[in-house]
Amino acid sequence: MLKKCPLVLASALLLATSAQAQNIPKHVAAEATALRDQAMHDTIAFDLVESLSMEVGPRSAGSAGDKAAVAWAVQKLTELGFENVHTEEVDVPHWDRGTLNANIVTPFVRSLVATSLGGSPGTPADGIEAEVVRVESLVGLRALSNDELVGKILYVDHEMQRAKDGGGYSTAGRIRTCAHYIAAERGALATVIRSAGTSEHRVAHTGTMLNKDIPPTIPAIALANADADMLTYQVQSGKPVSMSLLSTAQHRPREKSANVIGEIQGQGDLAHEVVLLAAHLDSWDLGTGAIDDGAGVAIVTAAAKMIMNSGDAPRRTIRVVLFANEEFGLDGAKEYERNHAASIKDHVIGIEADFGAGRVWRFSSQVADDALGLVDEIHALLAPIGLERGNNKAGGGADLSPMRKVGMPVFSITHDGTYYFDYHHTPDDTLDKINRDDLNQSVAAYVTVAFVAANIRDDFGRLQPYTRRERTCSAEDDNWVS
Ligand SMILES: [Zn+2]
């Protein structure tokens, strides 16, 4: 008896260790690896983003392009053999940018490359002409004396920083969505910002100017970086600088759009559970929405299609949701959470692709603590194609946020965003910016993760549901960390 004890102990230890290390059964890991490697040489994703960006093109919420995109997605998912292909109606705003003419009038006349921000009202029919007041930040804006902006045009000259993880966008985006409210309260006639983008080309970056859906009251435009340099130069000359703006932007009646959904239905006792693969179907209107978010549409659809082609039905249902109107209010995501409130508890994981088409380099999670070992095992399958293990604080993407708030765990598979903000929301967001090999490497990561999540018995637990107030444009929220 005594002699046997160490052996018994040792085998008990071995059993415990191997049980911990085998959240992913060997055959599932092997098949995921095979799909991963196959994705590197596939063509589905590129074909999809090519079709969407070339045949549909710009598709901002409520536009004719938006409706064409919904029809395109239904047709593609059907042709590809998805099950339960359907639309779920979403009520969306319809903003029309019209035309914009922006000029420096004094001291040196220049016409400017600029674009209206999404949601901007137009100018009066005879335009606006006023002196420019320049600041570099919201702090600088808040520090102006109360009457300094009355009858003036505010210019916020913040240069967005380039970063692999896109980190510079947070500050730049906050300026885009907040500066005009503060300026309007102080009597400004309009707001001009340096684009929330890193492009060295002479293109301006659009994007929503809404915060908490509060209607803006003064026009707001963004300048191309080169044109912001010009305006800054003139302001720094010390002479008074004035600008003229003429914009016909306007809100039109709300329209109907739709989330487009297709599935690979699961088989067996976990079939009611859902692995949610998400992207957004809408795009801004200036480019053809190839990287934002045609690439995402292509990546998640291609990943699901590869799993469909691989043979047996997954244990869990894989659901591809192409969301309506992410860019201008997240209406599709909010509607999905309302429509599916009763079954969000069965959504075991959400994964969204909405950060372009660069190579993916990091795999992060937001799952229950006791699922972290499983996530590490999934990461081990991604490490050979270049992914680091991120932390357990992943946001999961804007469209997943309503579901995350009620407990759905999420993964973030992060693309290299070094150049993403050169093209984001500009006329340069076109197909030629997408490299096939990089796109395929992204698909490889998504297909690996989705296949494993859909075919293992374990899940990722639930997150603590939370409700908290939304970030406002007040000074106390400037340093908000989400
Ligand atoms: Zn996007």
XYZ file of C-alpha atoms and ligand atoms in Angstrom:
483
model
C 0.000 0.000 0.000
C 2.645 2.411 1.045
C 4.623 1.698 -2.076
C 1.677 2.439 -4.301
C 0.909 5.817 -2.781
C 3.371 7.906 -4.760
C 2.187 6.292 -7.982
C -1.465 6.867 -7.181
C -0.676 10.427 -6.262
C 1.330 10.935 -9.403
C -1.386 9.592 -11.676
C -4.025 11.649 -9.862
C -1.870 14.706 -10.466
C -1.393 13.772 -14.093
C -5.137 13.351 -14.519
C -5.791 16.734 -12.956
C -3.190 18.410 -15.143
C -4.358 16.808 -18.351
C -8.010 17.596 -17.550
C -7.038 21.239 -17.150
C -5.025 21.201 -20.313
C -7.692 19.560 -22.411
C -10.499 22.062 -22.570
C -10.041 21.768 -26.307
C -10.216 18.112 -27.391
C -7.375 17.058 -29.659
C -9.557 16.479 -32.706
C -11.107 19.962 -32.367
C -7.680 21.579 -32.079
C -6.482 19.595 -35.093
C -9.423 20.616 -37.241
C -9.143 24.250 -36.142
C -5.470 24.204 -37.064
C -6.254 22.734 -40.478
C -8.870 25.444 -41.106
C -6.426 28.099 -39.922
C -3.799 26.957 -42.391
C -6.294 26.569 -45.208
C -7.538 30.148 -44.658
C -4.104 31.487 -45.528
C -4.700 30.465 -49.162
C -8.433 31.047 -49.512
C -10.160 33.562 -51.783
C -13.637 33.906 -50.251
C -12.880 36.931 -48.103
C -11.248 38.983 -50.823
C -14.001 38.080 -53.291
C -16.602 39.284 -50.791
C -15.014 42.632 -49.978
C -14.318 43.185 -53.667
C -17.950 42.565 -54.516
C -19.300 44.746 -51.697
C -17.004 47.691 -52.309
C -17.161 47.559 -56.108
C -20.841 46.674 -56.647
C -22.471 48.466 -53.710
C -19.849 51.002 -52.657
C -20.813 53.834 -50.275
C -23.675 52.800 -47.972
C -24.325 55.288 -45.204
C -27.401 54.741 -43.061
C -30.663 55.490 -44.808
C -29.117 56.016 -48.243
C -29.918 54.088 -51.422
C -26.519 52.420 -50.985
C -27.588 51.181 -47.554
C -30.633 49.457 -49.034
C -28.486 47.991 -51.807
C -26.073 46.648 -49.195
C -28.869 44.864 -47.342
C -30.020 43.244 -50.592
C -26.400 42.345 -51.424
C -25.863 40.681 -48.049
C -29.076 38.636 -48.233
C -28.114 37.422 -51.691
C -24.513 36.600 -50.745
C -25.353 34.735 -47.544
C -28.021 32.772 -49.421
C -25.687 31.942 -52.320
C -22.999 30.830 -49.897
C -25.385 28.330 -48.357
C -26.086 29.891 -44.964
C -29.230 28.762 -43.143
C -31.988 30.947 -41.736
C -30.893 33.934 -43.828
C -33.129 36.863 -42.935
C -33.275 40.549 -42.190
C -34.395 42.259 -39.004
C -35.679 45.761 -39.613
C -33.839 48.700 -38.060
C -35.044 52.299 -37.991
C -32.111 54.553 -38.935
C -31.414 58.267 -39.323
C -30.682 59.582 -42.788
C -28.239 62.431 -42.948
C -27.224 63.950 -46.266
C -23.926 65.815 -46.390
C -24.881 67.901 -49.460
C -22.063 70.157 -50.618
C -19.441 72.060 -48.673
C -17.339 75.033 -49.570
C -14.727 76.085 -46.997
C -12.225 78.911 -47.459
C -9.786 81.031 -45.562
C -10.795 84.594 -46.380
C -8.148 86.614 -44.531
C -5.247 87.229 -44.346
C -4.437 84.931 -47.310
C -7.273 83.529 -49.419
C -7.201 79.731 -49.695
C -9.815 77.136 -50.517
C -9.711 74.215 -48.100
C -10.123 70.473 -48.474
C -12.748 69.743 -45.851
C -15.733 67.536 -45.138
C -18.847 67.928 -43.029
C -18.983 65.754 -39.935
C -21.818 63.257 -39.763
C -24.927 64.895 -38.343
C -23.832 68.452 -39.024
C -26.544 70.960 -39.804
C -25.909 73.061 -42.901
C -25.042 76.718 -42.808
C -27.576 79.465 -43.558
C -28.104 79.780 -47.324
C -25.693 82.707 -47.553
C -23.070 80.888 -45.528
C -21.043 81.853 -42.484
C -18.057 84.161 -42.429
C -16.308 84.806 -39.146
C -13.044 85.101 -37.306
C -11.285 81.891 -36.278
C -10.328 81.085 -32.668
C -7.767 78.273 -32.429
C -7.265 75.873 -29.530
C -5.345 72.598 -29.372
C -7.566 70.550 -27.073
C -10.840 70.396 -25.189
C -8.940 71.658 -22.156
C -7.846 74.672 -24.205
C -11.425 75.142 -25.382
C -12.808 75.014 -21.852
C -10.170 77.549 -20.741
C -11.392 80.248 -23.156
C -13.222 83.077 -21.466
C -17.005 82.978 -21.793
C -17.402 85.552 -24.545
C -14.339 84.626 -26.583
C -16.284 82.442 -29.023
C -19.384 84.569 -29.505
C -19.923 85.052 -33.238
C -16.671 83.187 -34.050
C -15.609 79.915 -35.654
C -13.895 77.529 -33.256
C -10.871 75.663 -34.650
C -9.580 72.657 -32.670
C -6.109 71.813 -33.897
C -5.358 68.421 -32.363
C -3.031 66.150 -34.322
C -4.058 62.518 -33.983
C -1.155 60.230 -33.073
C -0.411 57.156 -35.172
C -0.430 53.889 -33.176
C -0.547 50.172 -33.884
C -3.552 49.751 -31.615
C -5.272 52.900 -32.898
C -4.950 54.476 -29.468
C -4.827 58.039 -30.820
C -8.400 57.807 -32.019
C -9.896 58.084 -28.577
C -8.795 61.683 -27.977
C -9.351 62.738 -31.600
C -12.796 61.157 -31.661
C -13.812 62.862 -28.444
C -12.910 66.223 -29.934
C -15.011 65.376 -33.003
C -18.050 64.514 -30.888
C -17.748 67.133 -28.149
C -16.035 70.342 -29.287
C -19.044 71.629 -31.223
C -21.450 71.244 -28.259
C -19.149 73.254 -26.018
C -18.588 75.836 -28.757
C -22.328 76.158 -29.417
C -23.028 76.781 -25.732
C -20.547 79.628 -25.899
C -22.072 81.297 -28.924
C -19.788 80.024 -31.705
C -21.223 79.935 -35.227
C -19.403 76.799 -36.377
C -16.656 74.356 -35.443
C -13.689 73.283 -37.520
C -11.410 70.433 -36.452
C -8.209 68.961 -37.785
C -9.353 65.560 -39.057
C -9.516 62.662 -36.607
C -7.118 60.719 -38.805
C -3.476 60.303 -39.727
C -3.625 60.666 -43.510
C -0.784 62.461 -45.223
C -2.933 62.658 -48.339
C -5.035 65.743 -48.884
C -8.256 64.100 -47.763
C -10.515 64.964 -44.861
C -11.923 62.364 -42.459
C -15.629 62.386 -41.688
C -17.295 60.565 -38.786
C -20.172 61.118 -36.429
C -20.308 64.314 -34.414
C -23.114 62.993 -32.187
C -22.667 62.404 -28.493
C -25.499 60.511 -26.776
C -27.673 61.211 -29.832
C -27.976 64.904 -28.899
C -28.702 66.876 -32.087
C -25.911 69.308 -32.932
C -26.897 72.935 -33.355
C -23.951 74.408 -35.272
C -22.177 73.151 -38.400
C -18.976 71.195 -37.861
C -16.373 70.283 -40.460
C -13.024 68.501 -40.542
C -9.989 69.697 -42.501
C -7.457 67.531 -44.285
C -4.225 67.513 -42.276
C -2.435 69.580 -44.932
C -5.209 72.171 -44.862
C -5.194 72.259 -41.075
C -1.470 73.033 -41.348
C -2.378 75.936 -43.630
C -4.991 77.306 -41.253
C -2.613 76.939 -38.298
C 0.134 78.757 -40.192
C -2.173 81.666 -40.839
C -3.382 81.845 -37.237
C 0.215 81.764 -36.027
C 1.070 84.687 -38.301
C -0.572 86.812 -35.621
C -2.957 88.466 -38.064
C -6.703 87.949 -37.579
C -7.854 84.947 -39.614
C -11.361 84.571 -40.934
C -13.043 81.721 -42.761
C -16.138 81.277 -44.874
C -18.281 78.149 -44.845
C -21.187 77.185 -47.057
C -22.794 73.801 -46.428
C -26.045 72.246 -47.608
C -25.897 69.313 -45.162
C -29.282 68.307 -43.775
C -31.212 65.613 -41.967
C -33.778 63.791 -44.048
C -36.693 61.691 -42.757
C -35.683 58.486 -41.007
C -35.482 55.344 -43.117
C -35.726 51.612 -42.728
C -32.571 49.544 -42.870
C -31.880 46.057 -41.536
C -29.486 43.753 -39.753
C -28.720 40.848 -42.068
C -28.337 37.465 -40.420
C -27.230 34.039 -41.600
C -26.428 30.903 -39.629
C -24.745 27.553 -39.608
C -27.106 25.734 -37.331
C -25.639 23.666 -34.543
C -26.446 20.045 -33.925
C -27.073 18.308 -30.608
C -27.621 19.512 -27.065
C -25.712 22.811 -27.522
C -27.429 23.806 -30.778
C -29.442 26.534 -29.059
C -26.216 28.260 -28.026
C -24.778 30.916 -30.324
C -21.291 31.931 -31.388
C -21.882 35.445 -32.683
C -19.684 36.694 -35.537
C -20.254 40.378 -36.205
C -19.356 43.192 -38.587
C -21.237 46.251 -39.794
C -22.758 46.575 -43.193
C -23.030 50.366 -43.367
C -20.125 52.659 -44.234
C -19.483 56.346 -44.483
C -20.230 57.836 -47.855
C -16.885 59.284 -48.969
C -15.105 56.044 -49.902
C -16.403 52.619 -50.851
C -16.238 51.195 -47.333
C -13.642 48.573 -48.213
C -11.694 48.638 -44.961
C -14.525 50.022 -42.799
C -16.186 47.669 -42.676
C -16.250 45.686 -45.915
C -13.190 43.847 -44.656
C -14.988 42.894 -41.462
C -18.035 41.672 -43.380
C -15.722 39.582 -45.533
C -13.648 38.199 -42.655
C -16.524 36.942 -40.516
C -18.540 35.652 -43.472
C -15.529 33.836 -44.922
C -14.645 32.314 -41.542
C -18.178 30.962 -41.134
C -18.293 29.710 -44.720
C -15.061 27.771 -44.201
C -16.536 26.085 -41.148
C -19.657 25.278 -43.168
C -17.507 23.699 -45.881
C -15.477 21.670 -43.420
C -18.163 19.032 -43.038
C -20.055 18.224 -39.885
C -22.395 20.772 -38.326
C -20.870 22.567 -35.322
C -22.211 21.790 -31.848
C -23.243 25.400 -31.336
C -24.959 27.604 -33.891
C -22.626 30.032 -35.625
C -24.525 33.227 -36.361
C -23.169 35.910 -38.668
C -24.786 39.291 -38.025
C -24.065 42.174 -40.387
C -25.263 45.155 -38.403
C -27.069 48.225 -39.708
C -25.852 51.711 -38.945
C -22.855 51.268 -36.708
C -21.320 54.541 -37.841
C -24.113 56.901 -36.954
C -25.641 55.580 -33.775
C -25.267 51.786 -33.364
C -28.946 51.370 -34.223
C -28.528 47.850 -35.569
C -26.691 46.629 -32.475
C -29.240 48.185 -30.113
C -32.116 46.704 -32.095
C -30.495 43.257 -32.070
C -30.150 43.356 -28.291
C -33.835 44.316 -27.970
C -35.002 41.657 -30.440
C -32.952 38.892 -28.867
C -33.062 39.948 -25.213
C -34.412 36.575 -24.087
C -31.646 34.603 -25.783
C -28.549 36.740 -25.179
C -27.875 34.380 -22.260
C -27.301 31.668 -24.893
C -24.761 33.775 -26.819
C -21.629 32.132 -25.482
C -19.192 34.514 -27.170
C -19.222 37.542 -29.486
C -16.438 38.320 -31.945
C -16.552 41.404 -34.179
C -14.292 42.421 -37.059
C -14.290 46.211 -37.379
C -10.759 47.512 -37.417
C -9.735 47.239 -41.044
C -7.793 44.645 -42.948
C -4.310 44.813 -41.476
C -2.670 41.672 -40.083
C -4.051 40.628 -36.724
C -1.527 40.611 -33.905
C -3.315 40.312 -30.580
C -5.988 38.080 -29.101
C -7.750 39.566 -26.084
C -10.767 38.458 -24.148
C -13.381 39.556 -21.713
C -14.600 36.307 -20.213
C -15.252 34.856 -16.762
C -12.035 34.320 -14.807
C -12.419 30.549 -14.712
C -12.471 30.442 -18.525
C -9.047 32.044 -18.877
C -7.283 28.682 -19.133
C -9.483 27.829 -22.100
C -8.717 31.184 -23.709
C -5.015 30.505 -23.277
C -5.473 27.206 -25.098
C -7.190 28.991 -27.969
C -4.368 31.493 -28.035
C -1.877 28.652 -28.371
C -3.533 27.859 -31.726
C -3.137 31.481 -32.827
C 0.440 32.064 -31.717
C 1.916 30.318 -34.792
C 0.285 32.941 -37.058
C 1.667 35.822 -35.034
C -0.873 36.689 -32.353
C 0.111 37.844 -28.878
C -2.090 37.108 -25.890
C -3.793 40.330 -24.803
C -5.483 40.973 -21.468
C -8.975 40.104 -20.240
C -10.356 43.610 -20.703
C -11.263 43.409 -24.391
C -14.042 45.720 -25.554
C -15.088 43.375 -28.325
C -16.183 46.118 -30.756
C -18.884 48.766 -30.803
C -21.632 46.561 -32.219
C -21.174 43.986 -29.475
C -21.359 46.524 -26.648
C -25.145 46.244 -26.011
C -24.817 42.472 -25.628
C -21.619 42.686 -23.563
C -23.401 44.988 -21.125
C -25.922 42.252 -20.380
C -23.311 39.572 -19.837
C -22.112 38.188 -23.177
C -18.366 37.431 -23.121
C -16.308 38.834 -26.010
C -13.037 38.352 -27.815
C -11.052 41.044 -29.627
C -8.825 39.945 -32.470
C -6.897 43.139 -33.048
C -5.666 44.204 -36.469
C -2.521 46.215 -36.990
C -4.006 49.718 -37.046
C -0.811 51.600 -37.898
C -2.192 52.733 -41.260
C -5.908 52.240 -40.610
C -6.484 55.881 -39.763
C -4.839 57.024 -42.988
C -7.941 55.784 -44.828
C -10.676 55.589 -42.203
C -13.785 57.618 -43.147
C -12.093 59.184 -46.189
C -12.435 58.884 -49.974
C -9.303 56.704 -49.724
C -11.199 53.841 -48.079
C -11.136 51.702 -51.216
C -10.318 48.118 -52.170
C -6.733 48.781 -53.265
C -5.806 49.334 -49.592
C -6.465 45.664 -48.822
C -3.662 43.141 -49.041
C -4.949 39.626 -49.744
C -2.391 37.880 -47.558
C -3.114 40.136 -44.594
C -6.850 39.653 -45.062
C -6.406 35.879 -45.167
C -4.279 35.906 -42.021
C -7.196 37.667 -40.288
C -9.652 35.072 -41.565
C -7.294 32.369 -40.272
C -7.520 33.801 -36.761
C -11.301 34.230 -36.850
C -11.969 30.780 -38.249
C -9.763 29.176 -35.592
C -11.477 30.940 -32.733
C -15.005 30.496 -34.086
C -14.493 26.813 -34.835
C -13.181 26.060 -31.363
C -15.877 28.109 -29.606
C -18.592 26.321 -31.567
C -17.260 22.813 -31.045
C -16.157 22.486 -27.432
C -18.346 21.534 -24.499
C -17.040 24.289 -22.224
C -18.056 27.903 -22.526
C -16.643 31.227 -21.394
C -18.912 31.910 -18.428
C -20.866 35.157 -18.211
C -19.830 38.732 -17.529
C -21.336 40.747 -14.739
C -24.121 42.825 -16.334
C -23.618 46.505 -15.783
C -25.466 49.717 -16.262
C -23.669 52.935 -15.918
C -24.266 56.362 -17.255
C -22.849 57.128 -20.691
C -19.854 59.358 -21.177
C -20.884 62.978 -21.631
C -18.997 65.982 -23.006
C -18.476 67.477 -19.543
C -14.980 68.259 -18.262
C -15.261 65.594 -15.574
C -15.607 62.947 -18.287
C -12.511 64.071 -20.254
C -10.356 61.457 -18.546
C -12.952 58.678 -18.692
C -11.401 55.259 -19.141
C -13.825 52.787 -20.638
Zn -16.370 50.470 -38.646
